[in-house]
Amino acid sequence: GEDVEQSLFLSVREGDSSVINCTYTDSSSTYLYWYKQEPGAGLQLLTYIFSNMDMKQDQRLTVLLNKKDKHLSLRIADTQTGDSAIYFCAETYSGAGSYQLTFGKGTKLSVIP
Amino acid sequence: DTEVTQTPKHLVMGMTNKKSLKCEQHMGHRAMYWYKQKAKKPPELMFVYSYEKLSINESVPSRFSPECPNSSLLNLHLHALQPEDSALYLCASSQDRLARGTETQYFGPGTRLLVL
């Protein structure tokens, strides 16, 4: 079945770059997503990449996709304390003519001032 | 505008109470979702509505009853809940879920539910 794996914790110093990694199993994924969840809040769609792209950049965020290795990463440049949150990697998969999301377990990013 | 709103923000209820959670979007999306999220876990899909019809029920107990009165609104009716049902309930919507390229989901802020 579909499976998305992420490391659970990452700690970085303010001003450094953060790299959060994710692996997935479904080669027919259409989109791959990064959602951010701050404590007590809902999920905020940060960015996403279509499966036929290798890279997407959006201000401080860079998403890299290696389809051969089924590996997705999110790089946050100049990490700030406000970036402290849980980051969920997710993929959409197609089943019975419709699309559903599968989430990873989430990576908790802690930014040290 | 990619906003999904949910009310109430917090809810405390006893095991014999009946309450409802509400979700609203005005993006013209035709797919709406209920998820349950326990602490330190990813969201778990509960129900999916597509074009106001229930498409998916992920074996959710009948004490949770979804309703989609129109294309902008989604309700979750709660009755005789158990303490283990305490969680963050998230609503999401997507443009569609039947056509490739329309399935990106946008989430609301959630309702934090505590069952005593």
PDB file of N, CA, C and O in Angstrom, chain B residues 10 28 39 57 60 74 77 81 94 97 104:
ATOM      1  N   HIS B  10     -13.139  25.412  20.018  1.00  0.00           N
ATOM      2  CA  HIS B  10     -12.981  24.435  21.100  1.00  0.00           C
ATOM      3  C   HIS B  10     -14.360  23.941  21.490  1.00  0.00           C
ATOM      4  O   HIS B  10     -15.334  24.702  21.422  1.00  0.00           O
ATOM      5  N   GLY B  28     -15.774  27.415  -4.034  1.00  0.00           N
ATOM      6  CA  GLY B  28     -16.411  26.667  -5.115  1.00  0.00           C
ATOM      7  C   GLY B  28     -15.913  25.229  -5.200  1.00  0.00           C
ATOM      8  O   GLY B  28     -16.083  24.576  -6.233  1.00  0.00           O
ATOM      9  N   ALA B  39      -2.963  13.771  19.171  1.00  0.00           N
ATOM     10  CA  ALA B  39      -1.706  14.478  19.449  1.00  0.00           C
ATOM     11  C   ALA B  39      -0.503  13.716  18.890  1.00  0.00           C
ATOM     12  O   ALA B  39      -0.401  12.497  19.041  1.00  0.00           O
ATOM     13  N   ASN B  57     -16.522   6.572   3.698  1.00  0.00           N
ATOM     14  CA  ASN B  57     -16.676   6.483   5.143  1.00  0.00           C
ATOM     15  C   ASN B  57     -15.632   5.465   5.577  1.00  0.00           C
ATOM     16  O   ASN B  57     -15.765   4.281   5.294  1.00  0.00           O
ATOM     17  N   VAL B  60     -16.001   4.631  10.194  1.00  0.00           N
ATOM     18  CA  VAL B  60     -16.131   5.488  11.374  1.00  0.00           C
ATOM     19  C   VAL B  60     -17.361   5.051  12.174  1.00  0.00           C
ATOM     20  O   VAL B  60     -18.412   4.773  11.583  1.00  0.00           O
ATOM     21  N   LEU B  74     -20.253  21.771   5.485  1.00  0.00           N
ATOM     22  CA  LEU B  74     -20.081  20.388   5.921  1.00  0.00           C
ATOM     23  C   LEU B  74     -20.240  20.369   7.431  1.00  0.00           C
ATOM     24  O   LEU B  74     -19.624  21.186   8.127  1.00  0.00           O
ATOM     25  N   HIS B  77     -22.066  15.708  13.039  1.00  0.00           N
ATOM     26  CA  HIS B  77     -22.924  15.590  14.215  1.00  0.00           C
ATOM     27  C   HIS B  77     -22.352  14.523  15.149  1.00  0.00           C
ATOM     28  O   HIS B  77     -21.966  13.435  14.700  1.00  0.00           O
ATOM     29  N   LEU B  81     -20.442  10.318  22.453  1.00  0.00           N
ATOM     30  CA  LEU B  81     -19.014  10.099  22.215  1.00  0.00           C
ATOM     31  C   LEU B  81     -18.327   9.516  23.439  1.00  0.00           C
ATOM     32  O   LEU B  81     -18.851   9.561  24.557  1.00  0.00           O
ATOM     33  N   SER B  94     -11.227  20.451  -1.464  1.00  0.00           N
ATOM     34  CA  SER B  94     -10.434  20.503  -2.687  1.00  0.00           C
ATOM     35  C   SER B  94     -11.367  20.808  -3.851  1.00  0.00           C
ATOM     36  O   SER B  94     -12.583  20.563  -3.773  1.00  0.00           O
ATOM     37  N   ARG B  97     -12.039  15.794  -6.676  1.00  0.00           N
ATOM     38  CA  ARG B  97     -11.151  14.678  -6.353  1.00  0.00           C
ATOM     39  C   ARG B  97     -11.218  13.609  -7.422  1.00  0.00           C
ATOM     40  O   ARG B  97     -10.714  12.514  -7.262  1.00  0.00           O
ATOM     41  N   THR B 104      -5.739  19.141  -4.746  1.00  0.00           N
ATOM     42  CA  THR B 104      -5.027  19.778  -3.638  1.00  0.00           C
ATOM     43  C   THR B 104      -6.003  20.162  -2.535  1.00  0.00           C
ATOM     44  O   THR B 104      -7.006  20.827  -2.791  1.00  0.00           O
TER      45      THR B 104
END
